[in-house]
Coordinates of C-alpha atoms and ligand atoms in Angstrom, one line a residue:
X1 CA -29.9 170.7 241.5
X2 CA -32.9 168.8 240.4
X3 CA -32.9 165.0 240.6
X4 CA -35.4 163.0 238.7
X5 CA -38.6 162.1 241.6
X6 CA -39.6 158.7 241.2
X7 CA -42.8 157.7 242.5
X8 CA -44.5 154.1 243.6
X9 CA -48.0 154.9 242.0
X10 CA -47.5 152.9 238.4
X11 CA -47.3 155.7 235.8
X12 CA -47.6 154.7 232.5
X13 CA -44.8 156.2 230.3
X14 CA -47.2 158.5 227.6
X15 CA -49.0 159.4 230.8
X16 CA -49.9 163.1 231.2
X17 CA -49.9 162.7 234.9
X18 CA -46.4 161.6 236.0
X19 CA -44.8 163.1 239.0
X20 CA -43.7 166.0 237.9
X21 CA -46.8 167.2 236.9
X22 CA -49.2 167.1 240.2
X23 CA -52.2 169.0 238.1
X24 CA -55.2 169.7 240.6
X25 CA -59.0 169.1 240.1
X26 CA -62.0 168.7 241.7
X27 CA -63.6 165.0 241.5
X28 CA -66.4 163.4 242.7
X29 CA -66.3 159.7 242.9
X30 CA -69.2 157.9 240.4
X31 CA -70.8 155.9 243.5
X32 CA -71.3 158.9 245.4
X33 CA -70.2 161.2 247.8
X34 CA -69.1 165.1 248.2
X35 CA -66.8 167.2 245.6
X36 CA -63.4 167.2 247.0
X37 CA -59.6 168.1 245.4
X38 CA -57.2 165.8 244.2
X39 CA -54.3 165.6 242.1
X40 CA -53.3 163.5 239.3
X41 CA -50.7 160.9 239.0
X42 CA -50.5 158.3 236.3
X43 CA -54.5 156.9 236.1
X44 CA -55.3 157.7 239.7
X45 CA -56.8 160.7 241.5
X46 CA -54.4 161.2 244.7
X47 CA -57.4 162.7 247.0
X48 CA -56.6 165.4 249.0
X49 CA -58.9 165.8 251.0
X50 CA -58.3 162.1 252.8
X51 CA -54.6 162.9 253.3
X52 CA -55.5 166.3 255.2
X53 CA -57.4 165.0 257.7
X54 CA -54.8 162.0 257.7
X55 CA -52.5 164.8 258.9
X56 CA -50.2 164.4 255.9
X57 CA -50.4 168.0 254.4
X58 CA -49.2 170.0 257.1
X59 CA -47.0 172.8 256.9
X60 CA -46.6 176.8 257.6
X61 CA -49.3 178.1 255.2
X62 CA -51.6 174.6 255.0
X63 CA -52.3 173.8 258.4
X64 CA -55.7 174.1 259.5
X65 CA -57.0 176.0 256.5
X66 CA -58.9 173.1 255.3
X67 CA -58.6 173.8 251.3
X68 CA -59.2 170.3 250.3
X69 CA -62.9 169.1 251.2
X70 CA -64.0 171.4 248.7
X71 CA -65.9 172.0 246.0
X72 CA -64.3 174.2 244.0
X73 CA -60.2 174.7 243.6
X74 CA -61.2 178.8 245.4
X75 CA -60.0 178.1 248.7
X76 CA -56.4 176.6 247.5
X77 CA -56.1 179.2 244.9
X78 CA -56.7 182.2 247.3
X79 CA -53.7 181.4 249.3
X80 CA -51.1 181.9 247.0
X81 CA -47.8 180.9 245.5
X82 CA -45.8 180.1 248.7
X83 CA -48.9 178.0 249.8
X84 CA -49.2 176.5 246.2
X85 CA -45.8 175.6 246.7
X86 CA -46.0 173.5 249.7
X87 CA -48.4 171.7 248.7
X88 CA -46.4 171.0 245.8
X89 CA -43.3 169.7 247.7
X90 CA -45.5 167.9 250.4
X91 CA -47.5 165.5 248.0
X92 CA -44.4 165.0 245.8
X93 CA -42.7 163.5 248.8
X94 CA -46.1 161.7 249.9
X95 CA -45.6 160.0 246.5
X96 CA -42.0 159.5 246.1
X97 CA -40.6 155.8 245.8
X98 CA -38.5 156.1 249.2
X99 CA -41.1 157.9 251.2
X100 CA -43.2 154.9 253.5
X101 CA -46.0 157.0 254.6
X102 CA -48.5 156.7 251.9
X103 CA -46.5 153.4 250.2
X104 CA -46.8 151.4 253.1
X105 CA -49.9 152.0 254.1
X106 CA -52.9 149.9 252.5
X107 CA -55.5 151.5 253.6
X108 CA -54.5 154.6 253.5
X109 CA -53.7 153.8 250.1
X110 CA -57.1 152.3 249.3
X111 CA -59.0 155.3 250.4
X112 CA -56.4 158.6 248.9
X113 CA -55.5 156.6 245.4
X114 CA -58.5 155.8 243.4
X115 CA -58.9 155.2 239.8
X116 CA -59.4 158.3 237.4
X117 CA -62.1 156.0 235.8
X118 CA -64.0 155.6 238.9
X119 CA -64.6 159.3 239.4
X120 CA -66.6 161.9 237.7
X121 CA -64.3 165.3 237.1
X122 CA -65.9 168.6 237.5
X123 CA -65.8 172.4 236.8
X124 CA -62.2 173.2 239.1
X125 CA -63.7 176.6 240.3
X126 CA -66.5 178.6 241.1
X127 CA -65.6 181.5 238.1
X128 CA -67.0 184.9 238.8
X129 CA -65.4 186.5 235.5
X130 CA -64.2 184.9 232.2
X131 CA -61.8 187.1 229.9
X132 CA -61.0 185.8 226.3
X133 CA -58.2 187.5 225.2
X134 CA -57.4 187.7 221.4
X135 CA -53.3 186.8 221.5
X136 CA -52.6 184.7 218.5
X137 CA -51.0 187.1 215.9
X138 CA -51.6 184.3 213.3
X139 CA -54.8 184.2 214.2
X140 CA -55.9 187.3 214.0
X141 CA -54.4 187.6 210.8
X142 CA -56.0 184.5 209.4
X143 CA -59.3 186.3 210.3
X144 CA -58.6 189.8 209.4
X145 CA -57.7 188.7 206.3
X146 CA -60.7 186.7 205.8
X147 CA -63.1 189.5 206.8
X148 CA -61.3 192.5 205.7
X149 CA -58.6 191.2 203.1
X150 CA -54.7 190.7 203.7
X151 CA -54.1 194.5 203.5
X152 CA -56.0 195.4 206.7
X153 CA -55.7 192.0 208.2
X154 CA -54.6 193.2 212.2
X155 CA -56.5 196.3 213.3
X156 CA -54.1 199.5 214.0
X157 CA -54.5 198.7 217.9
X158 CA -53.5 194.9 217.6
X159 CA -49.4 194.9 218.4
X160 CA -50.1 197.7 221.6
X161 CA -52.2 195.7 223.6
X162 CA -54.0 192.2 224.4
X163 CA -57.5 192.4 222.7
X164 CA -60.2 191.0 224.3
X165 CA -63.7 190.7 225.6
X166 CA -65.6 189.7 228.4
X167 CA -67.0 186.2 228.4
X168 CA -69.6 184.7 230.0
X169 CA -68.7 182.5 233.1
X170 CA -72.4 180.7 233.6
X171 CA -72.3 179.0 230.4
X172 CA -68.5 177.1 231.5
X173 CA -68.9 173.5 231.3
X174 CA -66.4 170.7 232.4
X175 CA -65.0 168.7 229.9
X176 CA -67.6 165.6 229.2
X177 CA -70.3 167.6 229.2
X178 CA -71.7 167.6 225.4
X179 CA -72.6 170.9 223.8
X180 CA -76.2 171.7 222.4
X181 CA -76.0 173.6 219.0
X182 CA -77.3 177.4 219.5
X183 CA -80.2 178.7 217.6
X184 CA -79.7 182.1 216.8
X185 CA -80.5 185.3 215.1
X186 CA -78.2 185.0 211.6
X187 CA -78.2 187.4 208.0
X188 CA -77.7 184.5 205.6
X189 CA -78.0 187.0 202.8
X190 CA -76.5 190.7 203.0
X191 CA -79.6 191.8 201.0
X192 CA -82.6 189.9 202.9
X193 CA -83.9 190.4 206.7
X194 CA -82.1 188.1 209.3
X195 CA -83.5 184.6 209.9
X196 CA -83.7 182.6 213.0
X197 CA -82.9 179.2 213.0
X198 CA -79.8 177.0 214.4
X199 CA -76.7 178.2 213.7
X200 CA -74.9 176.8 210.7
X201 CA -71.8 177.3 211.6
X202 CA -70.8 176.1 214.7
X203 CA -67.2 176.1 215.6
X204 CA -64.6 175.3 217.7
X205 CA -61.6 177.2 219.3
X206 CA -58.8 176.0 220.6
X207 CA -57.4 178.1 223.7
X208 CA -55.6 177.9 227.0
X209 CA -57.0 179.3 229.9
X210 CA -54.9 180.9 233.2
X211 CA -57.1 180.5 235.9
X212 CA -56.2 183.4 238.9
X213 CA -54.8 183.0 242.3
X214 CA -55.1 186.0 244.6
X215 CA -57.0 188.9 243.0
X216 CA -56.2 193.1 243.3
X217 CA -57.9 195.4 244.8
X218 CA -60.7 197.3 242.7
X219 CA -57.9 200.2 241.8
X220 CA -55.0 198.9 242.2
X221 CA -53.0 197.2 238.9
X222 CA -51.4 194.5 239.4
X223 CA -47.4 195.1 237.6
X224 CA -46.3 193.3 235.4
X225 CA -43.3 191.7 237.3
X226 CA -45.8 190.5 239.6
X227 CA -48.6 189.2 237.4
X228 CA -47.8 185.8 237.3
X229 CA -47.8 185.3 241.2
X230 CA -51.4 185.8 241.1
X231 CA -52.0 183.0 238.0
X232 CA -52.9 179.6 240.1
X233 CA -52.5 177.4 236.5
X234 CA -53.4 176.4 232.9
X235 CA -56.5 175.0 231.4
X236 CA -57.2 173.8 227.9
X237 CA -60.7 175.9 226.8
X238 CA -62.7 175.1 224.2
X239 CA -64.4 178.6 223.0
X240 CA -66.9 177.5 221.1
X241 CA -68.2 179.5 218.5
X242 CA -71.8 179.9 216.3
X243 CA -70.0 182.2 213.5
X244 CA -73.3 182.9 211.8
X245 CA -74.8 184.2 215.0
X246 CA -71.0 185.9 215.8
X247 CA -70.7 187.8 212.9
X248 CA -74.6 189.9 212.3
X249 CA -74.6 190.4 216.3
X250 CA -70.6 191.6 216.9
X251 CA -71.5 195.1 215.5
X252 CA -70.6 197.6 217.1
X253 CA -70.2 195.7 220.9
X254 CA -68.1 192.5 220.3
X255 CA -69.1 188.8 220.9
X256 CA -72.4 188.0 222.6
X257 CA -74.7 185.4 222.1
X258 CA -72.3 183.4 219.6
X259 CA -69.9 182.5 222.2
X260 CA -72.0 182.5 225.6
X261 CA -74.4 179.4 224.5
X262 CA -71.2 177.3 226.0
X263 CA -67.3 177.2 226.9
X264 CA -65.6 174.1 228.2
X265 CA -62.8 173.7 229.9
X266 CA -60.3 170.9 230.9
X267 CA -60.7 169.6 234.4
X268 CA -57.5 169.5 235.4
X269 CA -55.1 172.6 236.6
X270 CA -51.6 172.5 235.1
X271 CA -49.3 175.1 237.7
X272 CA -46.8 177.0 236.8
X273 CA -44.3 175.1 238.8
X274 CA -45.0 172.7 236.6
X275 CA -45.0 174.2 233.8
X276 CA -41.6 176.4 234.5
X277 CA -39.2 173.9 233.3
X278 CA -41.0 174.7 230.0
X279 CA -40.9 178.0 229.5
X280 CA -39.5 179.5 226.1
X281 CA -39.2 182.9 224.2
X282 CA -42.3 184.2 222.8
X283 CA -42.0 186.2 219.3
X284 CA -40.5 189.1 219.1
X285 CA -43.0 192.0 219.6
X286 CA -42.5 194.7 217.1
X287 CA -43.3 197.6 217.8
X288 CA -41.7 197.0 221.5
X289 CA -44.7 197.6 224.0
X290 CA -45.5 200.3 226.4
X291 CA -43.4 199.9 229.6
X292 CA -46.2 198.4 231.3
X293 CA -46.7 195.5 229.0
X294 CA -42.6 195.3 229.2
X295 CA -41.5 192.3 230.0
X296 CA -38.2 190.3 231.0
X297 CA -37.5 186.5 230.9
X298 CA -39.2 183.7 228.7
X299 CA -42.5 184.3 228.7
X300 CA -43.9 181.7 226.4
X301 CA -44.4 178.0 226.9
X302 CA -43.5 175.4 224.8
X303 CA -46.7 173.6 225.1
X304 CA -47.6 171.2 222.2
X305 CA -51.5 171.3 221.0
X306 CA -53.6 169.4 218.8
X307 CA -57.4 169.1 218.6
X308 CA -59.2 165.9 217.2
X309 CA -62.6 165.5 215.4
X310 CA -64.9 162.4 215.0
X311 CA -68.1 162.8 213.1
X312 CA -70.8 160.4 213.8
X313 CA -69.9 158.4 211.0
X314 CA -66.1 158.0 212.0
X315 CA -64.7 154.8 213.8
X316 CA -62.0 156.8 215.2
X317 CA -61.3 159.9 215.6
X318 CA -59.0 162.1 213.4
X319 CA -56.2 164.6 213.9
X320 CA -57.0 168.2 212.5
X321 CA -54.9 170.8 214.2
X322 CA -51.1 170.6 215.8
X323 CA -50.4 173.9 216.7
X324 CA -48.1 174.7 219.8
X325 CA -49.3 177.9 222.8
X326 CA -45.3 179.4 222.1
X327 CA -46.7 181.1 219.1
X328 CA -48.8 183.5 221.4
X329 CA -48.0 186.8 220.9
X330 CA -49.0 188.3 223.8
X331 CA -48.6 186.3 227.0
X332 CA -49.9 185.5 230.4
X333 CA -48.4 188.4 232.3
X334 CA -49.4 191.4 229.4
X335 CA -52.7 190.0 229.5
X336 CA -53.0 190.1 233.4
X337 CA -51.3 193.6 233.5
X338 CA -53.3 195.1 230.7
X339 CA -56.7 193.5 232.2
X340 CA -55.8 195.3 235.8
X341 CA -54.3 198.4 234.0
X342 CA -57.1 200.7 234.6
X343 CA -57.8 199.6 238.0
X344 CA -60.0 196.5 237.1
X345 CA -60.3 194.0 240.5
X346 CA -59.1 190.0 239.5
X347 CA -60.8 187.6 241.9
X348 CA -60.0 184.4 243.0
X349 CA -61.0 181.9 240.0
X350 CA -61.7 183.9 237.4
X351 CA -60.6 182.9 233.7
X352 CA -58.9 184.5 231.3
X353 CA -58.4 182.6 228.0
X354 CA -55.9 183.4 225.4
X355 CA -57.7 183.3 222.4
X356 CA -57.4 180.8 219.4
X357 CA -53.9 179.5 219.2
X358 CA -53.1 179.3 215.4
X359 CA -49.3 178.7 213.9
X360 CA -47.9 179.9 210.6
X361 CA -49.0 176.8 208.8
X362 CA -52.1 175.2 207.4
X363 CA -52.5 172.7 209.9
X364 CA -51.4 174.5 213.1
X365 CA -54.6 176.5 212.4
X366 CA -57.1 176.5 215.8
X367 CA -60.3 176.8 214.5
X368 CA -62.6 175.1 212.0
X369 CA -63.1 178.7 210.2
X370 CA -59.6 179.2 209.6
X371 CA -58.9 175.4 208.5
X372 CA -62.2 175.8 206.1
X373 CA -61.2 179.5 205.1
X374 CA -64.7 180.2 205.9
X375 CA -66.3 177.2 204.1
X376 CA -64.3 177.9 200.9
X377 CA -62.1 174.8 201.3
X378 CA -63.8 172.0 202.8
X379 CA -61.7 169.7 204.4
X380 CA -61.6 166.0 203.8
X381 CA -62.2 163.2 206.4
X382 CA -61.8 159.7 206.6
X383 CA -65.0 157.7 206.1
X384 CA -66.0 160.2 202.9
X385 CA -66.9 163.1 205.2
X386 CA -66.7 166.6 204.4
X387 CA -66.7 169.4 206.8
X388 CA -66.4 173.4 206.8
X389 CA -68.6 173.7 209.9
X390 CA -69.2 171.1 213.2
X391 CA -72.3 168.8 212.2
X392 CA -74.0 167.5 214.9
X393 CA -72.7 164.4 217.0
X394 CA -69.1 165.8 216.1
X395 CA -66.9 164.6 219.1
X396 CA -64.1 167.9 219.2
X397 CA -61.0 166.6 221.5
X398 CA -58.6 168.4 222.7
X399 CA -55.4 167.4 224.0
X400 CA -52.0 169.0 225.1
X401 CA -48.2 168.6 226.6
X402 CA -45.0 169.7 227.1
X403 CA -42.3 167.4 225.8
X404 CA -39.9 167.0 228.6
X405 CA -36.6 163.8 227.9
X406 CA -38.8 160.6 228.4
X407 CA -41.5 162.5 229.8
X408 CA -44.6 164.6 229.5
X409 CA -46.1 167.4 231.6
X410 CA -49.8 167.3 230.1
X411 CA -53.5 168.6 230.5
X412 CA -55.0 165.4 229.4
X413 CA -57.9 166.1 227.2
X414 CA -61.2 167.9 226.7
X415 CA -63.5 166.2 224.8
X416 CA -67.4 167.1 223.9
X417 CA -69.7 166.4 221.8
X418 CA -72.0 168.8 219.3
X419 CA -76.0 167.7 219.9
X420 CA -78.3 168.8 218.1
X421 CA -80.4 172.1 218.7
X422 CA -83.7 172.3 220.3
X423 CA -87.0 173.1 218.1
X424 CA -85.7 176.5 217.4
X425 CA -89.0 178.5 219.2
X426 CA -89.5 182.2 216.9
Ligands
LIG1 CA1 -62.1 182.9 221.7

């Protein structure tokens, strides 16, 4: 049976970052000093790497292995769920109210517990390959009904498998890190010769990202019973989008340059432990997949989203989207079967993102194309502003959490800001 952990570290009670949570990252404190891993709880950063070599994280599968003075999450993620696991149950005693080791000892304390504020977050792993997936059914609709009216809305393949696309994993960016406006090659006109220029239509997405554990050999699928041992955690992703650039390049090969000028990603690594007590049914998918893409068990999560925008003229910043990841169609494990279906190799710390998460209302919509219907209804803001497109010095946050009883299990946010594009050069 599970009892309720309590822990001596003050956690506020909206906090993302209670107890139960234990998200990992990789920090590196603002005065200086190496990348290494930590953990959240309440506003600190428990750091890892301090209580290793403090002899506190020993166990079967973490002794010796030396995961923690790091700069990247790799190392931890390579070794798995039984590893994951201990370290899970070892730092959640290290922090429990009745445990003296860490409580009692000042300057132990002083060195492993340091304020969130007083550290600078950074990209959690070195990413060799980013997938975005395509798994929201509404929105996918929304789109296909946009581009090729409500009668052809989801292509014929759409309910058999996981759409997606290979991303581009140089261009991630931590949360924090502000986001230059692309310029572009864009047709303006259906009738004239393309233009080049920044792109005028500049978007967000609003995504979560599973970020992958062990990997498969090149040949060798990974089922679909086993696909979640090899997921390590959540992100929140931030896809973002030039639409103008997106839609005269996409023909016949798919996204290109309109996604890879950036995608960011929230710093800290929600597991799946954590995330277990959460887990819900995902919509009913009809036509029932091929038995590879079968699954049993809850596979979605009911994992509250919502995305805020300030323009430069705001005083605060304003609620646009609430939307919730259970309305994925398609979920972790079909899209980690499907990707490794033909034999495709999964390596330690690549990313596959989900795709926009939309909901079956107006404002669960994730993107700025779908909440502007492609510019045909602006939207108002406070402060008199208008938008159908991000302007720049738009600050896009997003934020998200399960709901446990007098509790949350959260990622925290992922905020960024929209400069400006360079001189465009012809
Ligand atoms: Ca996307």
């Amino acid at each position: 049976m599970n009892t309720t952990p309590r822990t001596f570290v003050a956690v506020p009670a909206d906090s993302h970052f209670p107890i139960r949570n234990l998200p990992y990252g990789v920090f590196r404190p603002i005065m200086g000093g190496p990348p290494r891993v930590g953990v959240a709880i309440g506003e600190s950063v428990l750091d890892l790497a301090v209580l290793a070599e403090a002899g506190l994280l020993d166990g079967r599968y973490l002794s010796g292995v030396g995961v923690f003075r790091r700069a990247s999450l790799n190392a931890l993620m390579a070794l798995g769920r039984p590893a994951w696991r201990e370290a899970r149950e070892l730092v959640t005693r290290l922090l429990s109210a009745d445990e003296p080791r860490l409580r009692d000892n000042q300057a132990l304390r002083d060195a492993a517990l340091v304020p969130q504020a007083s550290v600078e977050m950074l990209l959690p792993a070195e990413v060799g390959d980013y997938t975005d997936f395509y798994s929201s059914r509404e929105h996918a609709t929304n789109v296909g009904v946009m581009f090729r009216g409500p009668d052809a809305a989801l292509q014929p393949n759409w309910l058999h498998l996981p759409v997606g696309y290979h991303g581009r994993a140089s261009s991630l960016v931590p949360g924090g890190v502000d986001v230059r406006r692309p310029c572009g090659q864009t047709r303006p006109d259906d009738g004239a010769p393309p233009l080049f220029g920044p792109s005028r239509q500049m978007d967000f997405e609003l995504e979560i990202g599973a970020f992958i554990g062990p990997g498969n050999t090149l040949g060798e699928p990974i089922g679909i019973d086993r696909a979640e041992e090899h997921i390590f955690g959540l992100v929140l992703v931030n896809d973002w989008s030039a639409r103008d650039i997106q839609k005269w390049e996409y023909v016949p090969l798919g996204p290109f340059l309109g996604k890879s000028f950036a995608t960011s990603v929230s710093p800290w690594v929600v597991t799946l432990d954590a995330l277990e007590p959460f887990r819900c049914a995902a919509p009913v998918q009809d036509p029932p997949p091929l038995p590879y893409l079968r699954t049993s068990g809850p596979q979605g999560i009911d994992l509250c989203l919502e995305v805020w925008l300030q323009g430069g003229r705001m005083a605060a910043p304003e609620r646009i989207t609430a939307t919730n990841a259970r309305h994925l169609y398609w979920s972790l494990a079909q899209q980690v079967a499907h990707h490794t279906v033909n034999g495709c190799n999964l390596r330690t710390g690549d990313l596959l993102a989900s795709g926009t998460i939309s909901g079956p209302t107006r404002e669960s919509r994730g993107s700025l194309l779908e909440l502007a219907w492609r510019g045909a209804e602006p939207f108002e803001l406070p402060g008199g502003e208008r938008r159908t497109f991000l302007e720049d010095g738009d600050r896009v946050t997003m934020t998200g959490w399960c709901q446990g009883d007098g509790f949350r299990v959260g990622f925290g946010e992922l905020s960024a800001r929209v400069l400006p594009a360079h001189q465009a050069v012809p």
